[in-house]
Amino acid sequence: MSAHRFDPTTLREYDVRGIVGDTLTVEDGYAIGRSFGTIVREAGGKAAALGYDGRLSSPMLEAAVAEGLAACGLLVKRVGLGPTPMLYYAVHELACDGGVQITGSHNPPDYNGFKMMLGHGPFYGAQIQRLGEIASRAAYASGTGGFESHDILERYVARLAKDYRGQKPLSVVWDAGNGAAGPAMALLARRLPGRHVLLNEVVDGTFPAHHPDPTVEKNLEQLKDAVARERADLGVAFDGDGDRIGVIDAKGRVIWGDQLLALLARDVLAAQPGATVIGDVKASQGLFDEIARLGGKPLMWQTGHSLIKAKMKETGAPLAGEMSGHIFFADHFYGFDDGLYAAVRTLSLAASRRESVAELRDQLPVFVNTPELRFPCSDTRKFAVVDEVKARLAGSGAEVSAVDGVRVKTEDGWWLLRASNTQDVLVARCEAKDDAGLERLKAQLIAALTPSGIEPPTF
Ligand SMILES: [Zn+2]
């Protein structure tokens, strides 16, 4: 087997991703299987799980990865089409030493890529760069592997449904956005009590209804309309590979990732008083205050699903979440991000309390905030700009958290500046108690950026 070079843009922080036929080819698929398989073998592994999402190019890439893994001497346990969390589940339940999911997540139809898991932990950062080094030297493990097919969809859905708790029947609208969560979503809804309306449950890699990304509010319009029309208690949506959730309350309002986490923390902290709950650095102060109010230990951590998973393992936190809708339960579950499991727990909350989700949301502290502001900054400059801002703040007496970028706390609230790990952008957000405070925070953010020659974001 000869050496292989990946397009340098494809080996990213948390996954491998590219444009099919352009930066990502079948040859790349084989080399991913072979180089990742080499790492699994090095760690003493014997079996790897393999799954794929609903994109048109996914079956062809799956076949190539399977060949690569088997050529390393691994037994490849193929679980077929399903959401990314079903692959994570397969790694745990089929006694695998790692796994690969073929997925382009929420990206446009011509994208595809790979998410990996080594042992029961995330595979990211320097580990992903190592795939490139191994392939460039063809320093591959070799052996005689094999293939098995496992139909685990029903078993996975039964596991999700097992943790449903609820006294009152709910009316729920579900939207899979024609992504890979569709079939599991339909089976799950059938197992739960209440009335369920399904949208876009048929897998279609062209995403005809809307883009499968519930963090963008316009992708939730169809769900909002259906919640209103059906007079439903709740609407839930998933991203293209089902590891993220979006929630709409009965009034048609988005329950953002940090708000959802604050609500889900109630049951977890009632069962495990004093436990750590992790939120990412973009989350509202209201989340961290709420965790403390519920008797938990709030922990702010870096944005990125792999980083959050690693921090959960380290701290033993039973629950974590991100603004982006990745919600991680180690309470009764495996600690990985699963949008469908998060839906089960959200429905359980709604069905076991006197208050509706809308009422629970209204009990959360109210802040005024900007959305997540993303503005272009070159790959070579983005981390330097954050460091420059950090240095300028050092002498100012400001209260700064440097967990991920800079998050500056003032009398008014806070502002955040961080470099994206996955795109050539800087990310900012401000949150205050009132509008006047928000204006002061925005002015501070702009003042901090200007000396670095950065065009301030438009608010
Ligand atoms: Zn995803």
mmCIF file with all atom_site columns, N, CA, C and O and ligand atoms in Angstrom, residues 105 115 239 241 243-244, ligand 1:
data_model
loop_
_atom_site.group_PDB
_atom_site.id
_atom_site.type_symbol
_atom_site.label_atom_id
_atom_site.label_alt_id
_atom_site.label_comp_id
_atom_site.label_asym_id
_atom_site.label_entity_id
_atom_site.label_seq_id
_atom_site.pdbx_PDB_ins_code
_atom_site.Cartn_x
_atom_site.Cartn_y
_atom_site.Cartn_z
_atom_site.occupancy
_atom_site.B_iso_or_equiv
_atom_site.pdbx_formal_charge
_atom_site.auth_seq_id
_atom_site.auth_comp_id
_atom_site.auth_asym_id
_atom_site.auth_atom_id
_atom_site.pdbx_PDB_model_num
ATOM   1  N  N  . SER A 1 105 ? -22.426 15.628 9.000  1.00 0.00 ? 105 SER A N  1
ATOM   2  C  CA . SER A 1 105 ? -23.141 16.352 10.049 1.00 0.00 ? 105 SER A CA 1
ATOM   3  C  C  . SER A 1 105 ? -24.236 17.239 9.450  1.00 0.00 ? 105 SER A C  1
ATOM   4  O  O  . SER A 1 105 ? -25.090 16.756 8.734  1.00 0.00 ? 105 SER A O  1
ATOM   5  N  N  . LYS A 1 115 ? -16.480 10.945 11.771 1.00 0.00 ? 115 LYS A N  1
ATOM   6  C  CA . LYS A 1 115 ? -16.315 11.181 13.208 1.00 0.00 ? 115 LYS A CA 1
ATOM   7  C  C  . LYS A 1 115 ? -15.830 9.867  13.814 1.00 0.00 ? 115 LYS A C  1
ATOM   8  O  O  . LYS A 1 115 ? -16.340 8.800  13.454 1.00 0.00 ? 115 LYS A O  1
ATOM   9  N  N  . ASP A 1 239 ? -30.147 17.585 14.161 1.00 0.00 ? 239 ASP A N  1
ATOM   10 C  CA . ASP A 1 239 ? -29.278 17.956 13.046 1.00 0.00 ? 239 ASP A CA 1
ATOM   11 C  C  . ASP A 1 239 ? -29.069 16.736 12.147 1.00 0.00 ? 239 ASP A C  1
ATOM   12 O  O  . ASP A 1 239 ? -29.602 15.648 12.407 1.00 0.00 ? 239 ASP A O  1
ATOM   13 N  N  . ASP A 1 241 ? -26.949 14.477 11.561 1.00 0.00 ? 241 ASP A N  1
ATOM   14 C  CA . ASP A 1 241 ? -26.489 13.167 12.045 1.00 0.00 ? 241 ASP A CA 1
ATOM   15 C  C  . ASP A 1 241 ? -26.986 12.858 13.452 1.00 0.00 ? 241 ASP A C  1
ATOM   16 O  O  . ASP A 1 241 ? -26.512 11.913 14.079 1.00 0.00 ? 241 ASP A O  1
ATOM   17 N  N  . ASP A 1 243 ? -26.757 14.089 16.456 1.00 0.00 ? 243 ASP A N  1
ATOM   18 C  CA . ASP A 1 243 ? -26.083 14.269 17.748 1.00 0.00 ? 243 ASP A CA 1
ATOM   19 C  C  . ASP A 1 243 ? -26.452 15.596 18.411 1.00 0.00 ? 243 ASP A C  1
ATOM   20 O  O  . ASP A 1 243 ? -26.023 15.868 19.527 1.00 0.00 ? 243 ASP A O  1
ATOM   21 N  N  . ARG A 1 244 ? -27.259 16.426 17.725 1.00 0.00 ? 244 ARG A N  1
ATOM   22 C  CA . ARG A 1 244 ? -27.695 17.692 18.311 1.00 0.00 ? 244 ARG A CA 1
ATOM   23 C  C  . ARG A 1 244 ? -29.221 17.783 18.280 1.00 0.00 ? 244 ARG A C  1
ATOM   24 O  O  . ARG A 1 244 ? -29.864 17.230 17.390 1.00 0.00 ? 244 ARG A O  1
HETATM 25 ZN ZN . ZN  B 2 .   ? -24.128 16.666 14.259 1.00 0.00 ? 1   ZN  B ZN 1
#
